Structure formats: structure tokens, C-alpha cells
Coordinates of C-alpha atoms in Angstrom, one line a residue:
M1 CA 0.0 0.0 0.0
P2 CA 1.2 3.5 -0.7
T3 CA 2.2 5.8 2.2
Y4 CA -0.7 7.9 3.4
F5 CA -0.5 11.7 3.5
P6 CA -3.3 13.5 5.3
L7 CA -5.8 15.1 3.0
R8 CA -5.6 18.9 2.9
P9 CA -8.2 20.6 5.1
H10 CA -11.5 21.7 3.9
R11 CA -14.0 24.2 5.3
P12 CA -16.9 22.6 7.1
H13 CA -20.4 23.4 5.7
S14 CA -21.9 24.3 9.1
R15 CA -21.2 24.1 12.8
H16 CA -23.5 21.0 13.0
S17 CA -21.3 19.0 10.6
T18 CA -18.2 17.1 11.4
A19 CA -17.9 16.5 7.7
L20 CA -15.5 18.5 5.5
T21 CA -16.4 20.4 2.4
A22 CA -14.2 20.0 -0.6
A23 CA -14.0 22.4 -3.4
A24 CA -14.1 19.9 -6.1
A25 CA -14.6 19.7 -9.7
V26 CA -16.1 18.5 -12.8
L27 CA -16.1 18.0 -16.5
A28 CA -18.4 20.2 -18.4
A29 CA -18.3 23.8 -18.9
A30 CA -21.4 25.0 -18.9
A31 CA -24.4 26.5 -18.7
A32 CA -27.7 27.1 -19.4
S33 CA -30.7 26.4 -17.7
G34 CA -34.3 26.4 -18.0
C35 CA -34.5 27.3 -14.4
A36 CA -32.0 30.1 -14.6
G37 CA -32.0 33.6 -15.8
D38 CA -32.1 34.7 -19.4
N39 CA -28.3 34.2 -19.7
G40 CA -28.7 30.5 -19.0
A41 CA -26.6 30.5 -15.9
P42 CA -28.0 29.7 -12.4
G43 CA -28.5 32.9 -10.4
A44 CA -30.8 34.8 -8.2
G45 CA -33.7 33.7 -10.3
N46 CA -32.9 30.0 -9.7
S47 CA -36.1 28.0 -9.1
C48 CA -34.5 24.5 -8.7
N49 CA -35.5 23.2 -5.3
A50 CA -34.1 19.7 -5.1
P51 CA -32.2 18.8 -1.9
G52 CA -28.6 19.9 -2.0
V53 CA -29.1 22.1 -5.1
S54 CA -28.7 25.8 -4.9
A55 CA -28.0 28.6 -7.4
D56 CA -24.3 27.8 -7.6
E57 CA -23.7 24.5 -5.8
I58 CA -24.7 20.8 -5.8
R59 CA -23.9 19.2 -2.5
I60 CA -23.3 15.5 -2.3
G61 CA -22.3 13.1 0.5
L62 CA -19.3 10.8 0.7
V63 CA -19.2 7.7 2.9
F64 CA -16.1 5.6 3.6
P65 CA -14.3 4.0 6.5
N66 CA -11.6 6.4 7.7
D67 CA -9.8 4.2 10.2
G68 CA -8.9 0.6 11.0
T69 CA -8.0 -2.3 8.7
I70 CA -10.8 -1.6 6.2
G71 CA -10.0 2.1 6.3
A72 CA -6.4 1.4 5.4
A73 CA -7.5 -0.7 2.4
L74 CA -9.8 2.0 1.2
K75 CA -7.8 5.1 2.3
S76 CA -7.3 6.4 -1.2
A77 CA -11.0 6.6 -2.0
R78 CA -11.3 10.2 -1.1
S79 CA -8.4 11.1 -3.4
G80 CA -10.1 9.6 -6.4
V81 CA -13.2 11.7 -5.6
D82 CA -11.1 14.9 -5.2
A83 CA -9.3 14.2 -8.5
R84 CA -12.5 13.8 -10.6
L85 CA -14.4 16.7 -8.9
G86 CA -11.3 18.8 -9.2
L87 CA -11.6 18.6 -13.0
V88 CA -15.3 19.5 -13.1
N89 CA -15.2 22.5 -10.8
E90 CA -12.2 24.1 -12.5
A91 CA -14.1 23.8 -15.8
G92 CA -17.1 25.7 -14.3
G93 CA -19.0 22.9 -12.7
I94 CA -22.1 21.1 -14.1
H95 CA -24.7 23.5 -15.6
G96 CA -22.8 26.3 -13.9
R97 CA -22.9 24.7 -10.4
K98 CA -19.8 23.6 -8.5
I99 CA -19.9 20.2 -6.8
T100 CA -19.1 20.1 -3.1
Y101 CA -19.3 17.2 -0.6
V102 CA -19.5 16.5 3.0
W103 CA -18.3 13.1 4.4
R104 CA -19.0 10.6 7.1
D105 CA -17.0 7.7 8.5
D106 CA -19.0 4.5 8.5
Q107 CA -16.3 2.3 9.8
G108 CA -17.0 -0.2 7.0
T109 CA -19.9 -1.7 8.9
A110 CA -23.6 -1.9 7.9
Q111 CA -24.8 -0.4 11.2
A112 CA -22.5 2.6 11.1
N113 CA -23.3 3.1 7.4
N114 CA -27.0 3.4 8.1
V115 CA -26.3 6.1 10.6
A116 CA -23.9 7.9 8.3
V117 CA -26.2 8.0 5.3
Q118 CA -29.2 9.2 7.4
E119 CA -27.1 12.0 8.8
L120 CA -26.0 13.1 5.3
V121 CA -29.4 12.9 3.8
G122 CA -31.3 14.3 6.8
S123 CA -29.0 16.8 8.4
A124 CA -26.5 17.7 5.6
D125 CA -29.3 17.7 3.0
V126 CA -27.2 16.2 0.2
F127 CA -28.5 15.5 -3.3
A128 CA -26.8 12.1 -3.8
L129 CA -24.2 9.9 -2.2
L130 CA -20.8 8.4 -3.2
E131 CA -19.8 5.3 -1.2
A132 CA -16.5 3.5 -0.9
S133 CA -17.3 1.0 1.9
T134 CA -17.9 -2.6 2.8
G135 CA -21.0 -1.5 4.7
A136 CA -23.1 0.1 2.0
S137 CA -25.8 -2.4 2.4
G138 CA -26.6 -1.0 5.8
G139 CA -28.1 2.2 4.6
A140 CA -29.4 0.9 1.2
D141 CA -33.0 0.5 2.3
Y142 CA -33.2 4.0 3.7
L143 CA -31.7 5.5 0.6
R144 CA -34.2 3.6 -1.6
S145 CA -37.1 4.8 0.6
Q146 CA -35.9 8.4 0.1
S147 CA -35.2 7.9 -3.6
V148 CA -31.6 9.2 -3.0
P149 CA -29.2 8.3 -5.8
A150 CA -26.1 6.4 -4.7
I151 CA -22.9 5.6 -6.6
G152 CA -20.2 3.5 -5.2
L153 CA -17.5 0.9 -5.4
P154 CA -18.9 -2.5 -6.3
I155 CA -17.7 -4.2 -3.1
E156 CA -21.0 -5.7 -2.1
S157 CA -23.6 -7.6 -4.2
I158 CA -26.3 -5.1 -3.3
W159 CA -24.9 -2.7 -5.9
A160 CA -26.1 -5.0 -8.7
D161 CA -29.4 -5.8 -7.1
P162 CA -32.4 -4.7 -9.3
A163 CA -34.4 -4.1 -6.2
Y164 CA -32.3 -1.0 -5.6
P165 CA -32.7 1.1 -8.8
N166 CA -31.2 4.1 -7.1
M167 CA -27.8 2.5 -6.7
F168 CA -25.2 2.7 -9.5
T169 CA -21.7 1.2 -10.0
F170 CA -19.6 -0.5 -12.6
P171 CA -19.4 -4.3 -13.0
S172 CA -17.3 -6.4 -10.7
L173 CA -17.1 -10.0 -9.8
V174 CA -18.3 -9.3 -6.2
A175 CA -21.2 -7.1 -7.3
S176 CA -22.4 -9.2 -10.1
G177 CA -22.2 -12.5 -8.3
S178 CA -22.6 -14.2 -11.7
A179 CA -20.1 -16.5 -13.4
S180 CA -18.9 -16.0 -17.0
D181 CA -16.9 -18.4 -19.1
V182 CA -14.3 -15.6 -19.8
F183 CA -11.7 -17.1 -17.5
G184 CA -12.0 -20.5 -19.0
R185 CA -11.7 -19.1 -22.5
Y186 CA -8.6 -17.1 -21.5
V187 CA -6.9 -20.1 -19.8
L188 CA -7.6 -22.4 -22.8
A189 CA -6.1 -19.7 -25.2
Q190 CA -2.9 -19.8 -23.1
G191 CA -2.7 -23.6 -23.3
G192 CA -3.7 -24.3 -19.7
S193 CA -5.3 -27.7 -18.9
R194 CA -5.3 -28.3 -15.1
A195 CA -5.7 -25.7 -12.4
V196 CA -5.1 -25.3 -8.8
I197 CA -6.9 -22.4 -7.0
V198 CA -5.2 -21.0 -4.0
S199 CA -7.5 -19.0 -1.7
T200 CA -7.8 -17.9 1.9
D201 CA -10.8 -17.7 4.3
S202 CA -9.3 -14.6 5.8
V203 CA -10.5 -12.3 3.0
V204 CA -14.2 -12.0 2.4
A205 CA -13.8 -11.1 -1.3
A206 CA -11.7 -14.2 -1.9
Q207 CA -14.6 -16.4 -0.8
R208 CA -16.7 -14.8 -3.6
F209 CA -14.2 -15.0 -6.4
T210 CA -13.0 -18.6 -6.0
P211 CA -16.5 -20.2 -6.8
L212 CA -16.9 -17.9 -9.8
I213 CA -13.6 -18.8 -11.4
G214 CA -14.1 -22.4 -10.5
Q215 CA -17.4 -22.4 -12.5
S216 CA -15.7 -20.6 -15.4
L217 CA -12.9 -23.1 -15.6
A218 CA -15.3 -26.0 -15.3
A219 CA -17.4 -24.7 -18.2
S220 CA -14.2 -25.0 -20.3
R221 CA -13.6 -28.5 -19.0
I222 CA -10.6 -27.5 -17.0
P223 CA -10.4 -29.6 -13.8
T224 CA -9.5 -27.8 -10.6
T225 CA -8.3 -28.5 -7.2
Q226 CA -8.2 -26.0 -4.3
L227 CA -5.6 -25.3 -1.6
A228 CA -5.9 -23.0 1.4
Y229 CA -3.1 -20.5 2.2
N230 CA -2.7 -18.2 5.2
S231 CA 0.3 -16.0 5.3
T232 CA 0.4 -15.8 9.1
I233 CA 0.9 -19.5 9.6
T234 CA 2.1 -21.0 6.2
N235 CA 5.6 -20.8 4.9
P236 CA 5.7 -19.9 1.2
A237 CA 8.5 -22.3 0.4
R238 CA 6.7 -25.3 2.1
F239 CA 3.5 -24.3 0.3
A240 CA 5.3 -24.6 -3.0
E241 CA 5.7 -28.3 -2.4
Q242 CA 1.9 -28.6 -2.1
L243 CA 1.6 -26.8 -5.4
R244 CA 4.1 -29.4 -6.9
E245 CA 1.8 -32.2 -5.8
S246 CA -1.2 -30.7 -7.5
D247 CA 0.5 -31.3 -10.9
A248 CA -1.3 -28.2 -12.3
D249 CA -0.2 -26.1 -15.2
V250 CA -2.5 -23.2 -14.2
L251 CA -2.0 -21.4 -10.9
V252 CA -5.0 -19.3 -9.7
L253 CA -4.2 -17.0 -6.8
D254 CA -7.3 -15.7 -5.0
L255 CA -5.2 -13.9 -2.3
P256 CA -4.5 -10.4 -1.0
P257 CA -2.1 -8.2 -3.1
A258 CA 1.0 -9.0 -1.1
D259 CA 0.5 -12.8 -0.9
G260 CA 0.0 -13.8 -4.6
P261 CA 3.4 -12.6 -5.9
Q262 CA 5.1 -14.1 -2.9
I263 CA 3.6 -17.5 -3.6
L264 CA 4.6 -17.4 -7.2
A265 CA 8.2 -16.3 -6.4
A266 CA 8.5 -19.2 -3.9
A267 CA 7.1 -21.7 -6.5
R268 CA 9.6 -20.5 -9.1
A269 CA 12.5 -20.8 -6.6
A270 CA 11.3 -24.4 -6.1
G271 CA 11.6 -25.0 -9.9
L272 CA 7.8 -25.0 -10.7
T273 CA 6.5 -23.7 -14.0
F274 CA 3.0 -22.8 -15.0
R275 CA 1.4 -22.0 -18.4
V276 CA -0.9 -19.6 -16.7
V277 CA -0.7 -17.6 -13.5
L278 CA -3.9 -15.8 -12.8
A279 CA -4.2 -13.5 -9.7
A280 CA -7.2 -11.7 -8.3
A281 CA -4.9 -9.0 -6.9
G282 CA -1.3 -7.8 -7.1
Y283 CA -1.2 -5.4 -10.1
G284 CA 1.1 -2.5 -9.5
K285 CA 4.6 -1.2 -9.3
E286 CA 5.1 -2.8 -5.8
T287 CA 5.0 -6.3 -7.4
I288 CA 7.5 -5.3 -10.0
E289 CA 9.9 -3.6 -7.6
R290 CA 9.9 -6.3 -5.0
Y291 CA 9.9 -9.5 -7.2
G292 CA 11.0 -8.6 -10.7
A293 CA 11.7 -11.5 -13.0
S294 CA 10.7 -14.1 -10.3
V295 CA 7.1 -13.2 -11.0
A296 CA 7.3 -13.1 -14.8
G297 CA 3.9 -14.2 -16.2
F298 CA 2.0 -13.1 -13.1
T299 CA -1.3 -12.0 -14.6
T300 CA -4.1 -9.9 -13.2
F301 CA -7.4 -8.8 -14.7
S302 CA -9.7 -5.9 -14.5
I303 CA -12.6 -4.1 -16.1
F304 CA -10.3 -1.1 -15.8
V305 CA -8.2 -0.3 -18.8
P306 CA -4.6 -0.8 -17.5
F307 CA -2.2 2.1 -17.5
E308 CA 0.0 0.4 -20.0
A309 CA -2.6 1.3 -22.6
K310 CA -1.8 5.0 -22.1
V311 CA -5.2 6.2 -23.4
P312 CA -5.9 10.0 -23.2
A313 CA -8.4 9.6 -20.4
Q314 CA -5.7 8.0 -18.2
R315 CA -3.4 10.9 -18.8
E316 CA -6.2 13.3 -17.8
Y317 CA -6.7 11.2 -14.6
L318 CA -3.1 11.2 -13.7
D319 CA -2.8 14.9 -14.2
A320 CA -6.0 15.5 -12.1
A321 CA -4.6 13.3 -9.3
Q322 CA -1.3 15.2 -9.2
R323 CA -3.1 18.6 -9.1
H324 CA -6.2 17.9 -7.0
A325 CA -5.1 14.9 -4.8
P326 CA -1.3 15.4 -4.4
E327 CA -1.3 13.1 -1.3
L328 CA -2.0 10.1 -3.5
Q329 CA 1.2 8.2 -3.9
S330 CA 0.0 5.4 -6.3
P331 CA -2.7 6.7 -8.6
S332 CA -2.7 3.4 -10.5
E333 CA -4.0 1.4 -7.6
D334 CA -7.6 0.3 -7.9
V335 CA -9.3 2.1 -5.0
A336 CA -8.4 5.6 -6.2
Y337 CA -8.9 4.7 -9.8
G338 CA -12.3 3.1 -9.0
T339 CA -13.6 6.0 -7.0
Y340 CA -12.5 8.4 -9.8
I341 CA -14.7 6.3 -12.2
A342 CA -17.5 6.1 -9.7
T343 CA -17.4 9.9 -9.4
D344 CA -17.4 10.2 -13.2
I345 CA -20.7 8.2 -13.1
L346 CA -22.1 10.8 -10.7
V347 CA -20.9 13.5 -13.1
R348 CA -22.6 11.8 -16.0
G349 CA -25.8 11.5 -14.1
L350 CA -25.8 15.1 -13.0
T351 CA -25.0 16.3 -16.5
D352 CA -27.8 14.2 -18.1
A353 CA -30.3 15.2 -15.4
G354 CA -30.3 18.7 -16.8
P355 CA -30.1 22.3 -15.5
C356 CA -32.7 21.7 -12.8
P357 CA -31.7 18.2 -11.5
T358 CA -34.0 16.1 -9.3
R359 CA -33.2 12.9 -7.7
E360 CA -35.8 11.1 -9.8
G361 CA -34.6 12.7 -12.9
F362 CA -31.0 11.7 -12.1
V363 CA -32.0 8.1 -11.7
Q364 CA -34.0 8.0 -14.9
A365 CA -31.3 9.7 -16.9
L366 CA -28.6 7.4 -15.7
R367 CA -30.7 4.3 -16.2
A368 CA -31.1 5.3 -19.9
V369 CA -27.3 5.3 -20.5
T370 CA -26.3 2.2 -22.5
D371 CA -22.8 3.1 -23.8
Y372 CA -20.7 4.2 -20.8
N373 CA -17.0 3.6 -20.7
A374 CA -15.7 6.5 -18.5
G375 CA -14.1 8.2 -21.5
G376 CA -12.1 5.1 -22.2
L377 CA -11.1 4.0 -18.6
V378 CA -13.2 0.8 -18.6
S379 CA -13.5 -2.0 -21.1
G380 CA -16.5 -2.5 -23.2
R381 CA -19.7 -0.4 -23.1
L382 CA -21.7 -0.4 -19.9
T383 CA -25.4 -0.1 -19.4
F384 CA -26.9 1.1 -16.2
D385 CA -30.3 -0.5 -16.7
K386 CA -30.3 -3.2 -14.0
N387 CA -33.2 -5.0 -15.6
V388 CA -31.0 -5.9 -18.5
G389 CA -29.0 -8.2 -16.3
Q390 CA -25.7 -7.5 -17.8
P391 CA -23.1 -10.0 -16.7
F392 CA -19.6 -9.3 -15.7
S393 CA -17.9 -10.7 -18.8
C394 CA -15.4 -8.4 -20.6
L395 CA -11.9 -8.1 -19.0
I396 CA -8.4 -6.9 -19.8
F397 CA -5.6 -9.1 -18.6
S398 CA -2.2 -7.7 -17.7
R399 CA 0.9 -9.8 -17.0
V400 CA 4.5 -9.2 -15.8
N401 CA 6.8 -9.3 -18.8
A402 CA 9.6 -11.8 -19.2
A403 CA 12.2 -9.4 -17.8
G404 CA 10.1 -8.6 -14.8
T405 CA 10.3 -4.9 -15.5
A406 CA 6.7 -4.0 -16.2
F407 CA 3.2 -5.2 -16.7
E408 CA 2.0 -5.7 -20.3
V409 CA -1.5 -6.1 -21.8
V410 CA -2.1 -9.6 -22.9
P411 CA -3.3 -9.4 -26.5
N412 CA -6.3 -11.3 -27.7
T413 CA -5.3 -13.1 -30.8
T414 CA -8.3 -15.4 -30.9
P415 CA -9.7 -15.6 -34.5
G416 CA -12.7 -13.3 -34.7
A417 CA -12.1 -11.6 -31.4
P418 CA -14.0 -8.3 -31.3
S419 CA -11.0 -6.5 -29.6
P420 CA -7.3 -7.0 -29.6
T421 CA -7.1 -6.2 -25.9
E422 CA -10.4 -7.3 -24.3
W423 CA -11.4 -10.8 -23.5
C424 CA -15.1 -11.4 -23.3
G425 CA -17.3 -14.4 -22.4
E426 CA -20.9 -15.3 -21.8
R427 CA -22.9 -15.7 -18.7
L428 CA -23.1 -19.3 -17.7
A429 CA -26.5 -21.0 -17.7
G430 CA -27.8 -21.4 -14.2
A431 CA -25.1 -19.2 -12.7
S432 CA -26.2 -17.1 -9.7

């Protein structure tokens, strides 16, 4: 994890709030309004009366765990928000309004989340919420009852639940909960035939990924075995001998970011080779700097377009992070990148909701979007209509090059592949 630098201070909205207000930012220059004066800009004649909306401001709420183990894992979430809102506000805001936020710490628990969101909606009078928390399910029923739009990281399955039409996110394995054959297709294309899946019961997310990839591999007739690993009690070198006994040519690592590369390095030191090494976490410069060539072939996957692609939207993100979130040491890590994209979804919804946004109008406008890709930051084209039942199916795979000096995008050379960089599959029949 990158070293944490305290966020720069912000002016509180009121003496009743312990939350901090951030001058933030957005994308569109702009203007205009049917509820503004003749010049099209919000002003004294503004008649918009939705919660959190004034003549020159739209106030939102931000919820995340600020302390503890979960807080450490999600500590860069606020930086991603600051970076995206920083762009918008320096461009004039959305329809002439700057976007500000107040925040609450929900400790990553459902109970505290319910308290936090009710404070933000009730006392702070926010228009919508951004959430980067493992406890978002706690306040979900309240937000739905109040028709409050919520956009967040897809850490819980509730984000993909059609029963909550006010909640928006981008696809993820955890949120979708549905299996696709994309992993099986990828492994077959790399020549893999037998897999061992290494997981741990100490990480909740790992318990969700292992069954999904197991189903995907089974659909491609790739047999699997499973091994449990716990870094606090298991020696990596000894564990490598268990991997040898599995006789697998595909190594799947459903482990925390620090553990997967360590296991592969130990396996390589023991003389083991694999056709495919597929890891749920571990993408980043830390893996390269620490292990180098000993983890060549280490492959991660994401809906996010990896930074090796160097698309214009990524350069814009990196510039925004440097200028508006200078405390962020590793902009390429998934939490900051993900919250930047989640905030971009908020920006899209506010833009499409028009010059006099309402909560209902926001939800309706965003549900109608069928071609979202965050300006090129995510793979494929996303729809926000939950009734479509879009599976989590298109991914980009990145692996450590042979020299161990960088990650590289794995090209899709499958005949007839729709993209040279994306790997797509189909939802498995009967998958839940």
C-alpha cells in the first residue's frame, strides 16, 4: 500500500457538521438552464429546489471508513473523488454549479453506514451519495425509501441488485455474483489444462471469487483443485511443495495483493513452472519492484483499462490526481482509480439530469445510459439498466513481462475476437 499523507483541510459546511467540504470539480463547462435567468446560468432567479441544489452548488455526501483495517485498504478513495471533482469544478461545474461534498466515516460496517447516510441525507441535506465502503448495504433500504441516488465501489452484491434502482456502479465479480466463461476461455487460449486455485478464508472477497472462477474453468472442461493458504501460519517455500503435488499447469491466486506474488516467487524458486498464473490482486509497481523476473507471467485482470494502454483519459486522470489529490502516492491502484470512475458516473448522471436536476430525474437519466466507458477508462460499453441483467464478462488481462520490469497487456489473438485487448465471455447458464 502507498504511504498515506493526510488530506488537505476543507471548510466545514456548518457548525453542525463534522464533515469536510471539498471544493471539487467536474467536467463540463457550462451552462444554461431552463431554471436560470435569461443568460442561461444559475443565479438569483434560480427556481430549482431539489435537496442539495442551490444557485451555484450541488452538495453530495461521501461515505467511507476512515480508520482501522478496512479504512487502510480504502484510504485512497477520497483522493479519487477529489481528482474527478477537481476537473469538473475548474471547468465551471455542471450546468454552472460547483460540486461540493460532506463526508462521514461509516467504519466499514452496515450499522454505522445506516447512521452515516441518514445524517448526510437528513442533516446535511445532500442531493446524492458516493460510497466506498464494505458496509453500504446498511443504509441501502433508507436511501431507496428516500429515492436518493447512490454511486459506489462494487464491493457488495447489493450494488447489482435490481431491487435498488437508485444504486449505481460499474461491474465487478463481487457485485455481479454471476459467473462468466471468460476465465475458462482465457486459460484455454494460453494452453492451460489443469488448475489449482489458492485461496484464503481470511478475506471475504476471496470467498466470492473462488467459486466464480471455478465455475468458469469447469465450463471450459478444465479440472481444478483447491488449496488454502494463510500468510500468518504458512511458509511460502513449504507451500510450494503442495503446489508441486497438484500437478497443475494453471495457478490461480485468490489472495491479498502481497501474498500472490510471494507464492509465485516461492514456486519459481522451487523449480515449478506454469502455463498460466492468474491472480485476483497484485497489479502495481510494488509487485515489479519487489519481485522482478521471479514473477514473470504473473497475470491480473480488471474491467479497468490498465495504465500500460496510455489512453488520453488516463493521462487526464493522472494529471488530475497530481493537481487535486497530491497526497495520492500510487494513482494506478484500484481504489483511487475506481472511486474516480464512480465519481465520473455521478458527473454523467448530473449532466444528463439537466439544469434543474431532481433525484428522480438523475436516476431516470442514468438508467437510460447504454454506452458508458468513462471516456475510455473501462473495457466494453456499460449499461446502467439493472433490468438488462448485464453479466460481468469483458476483461483486460495484464501480466508481468519476461524481464520482470513492467506489466503488459495480454493481446487477444483469438480468431474473430472483437477486440485486440479485451477478453469477453458469456454468462453461464444457471449461474447465480
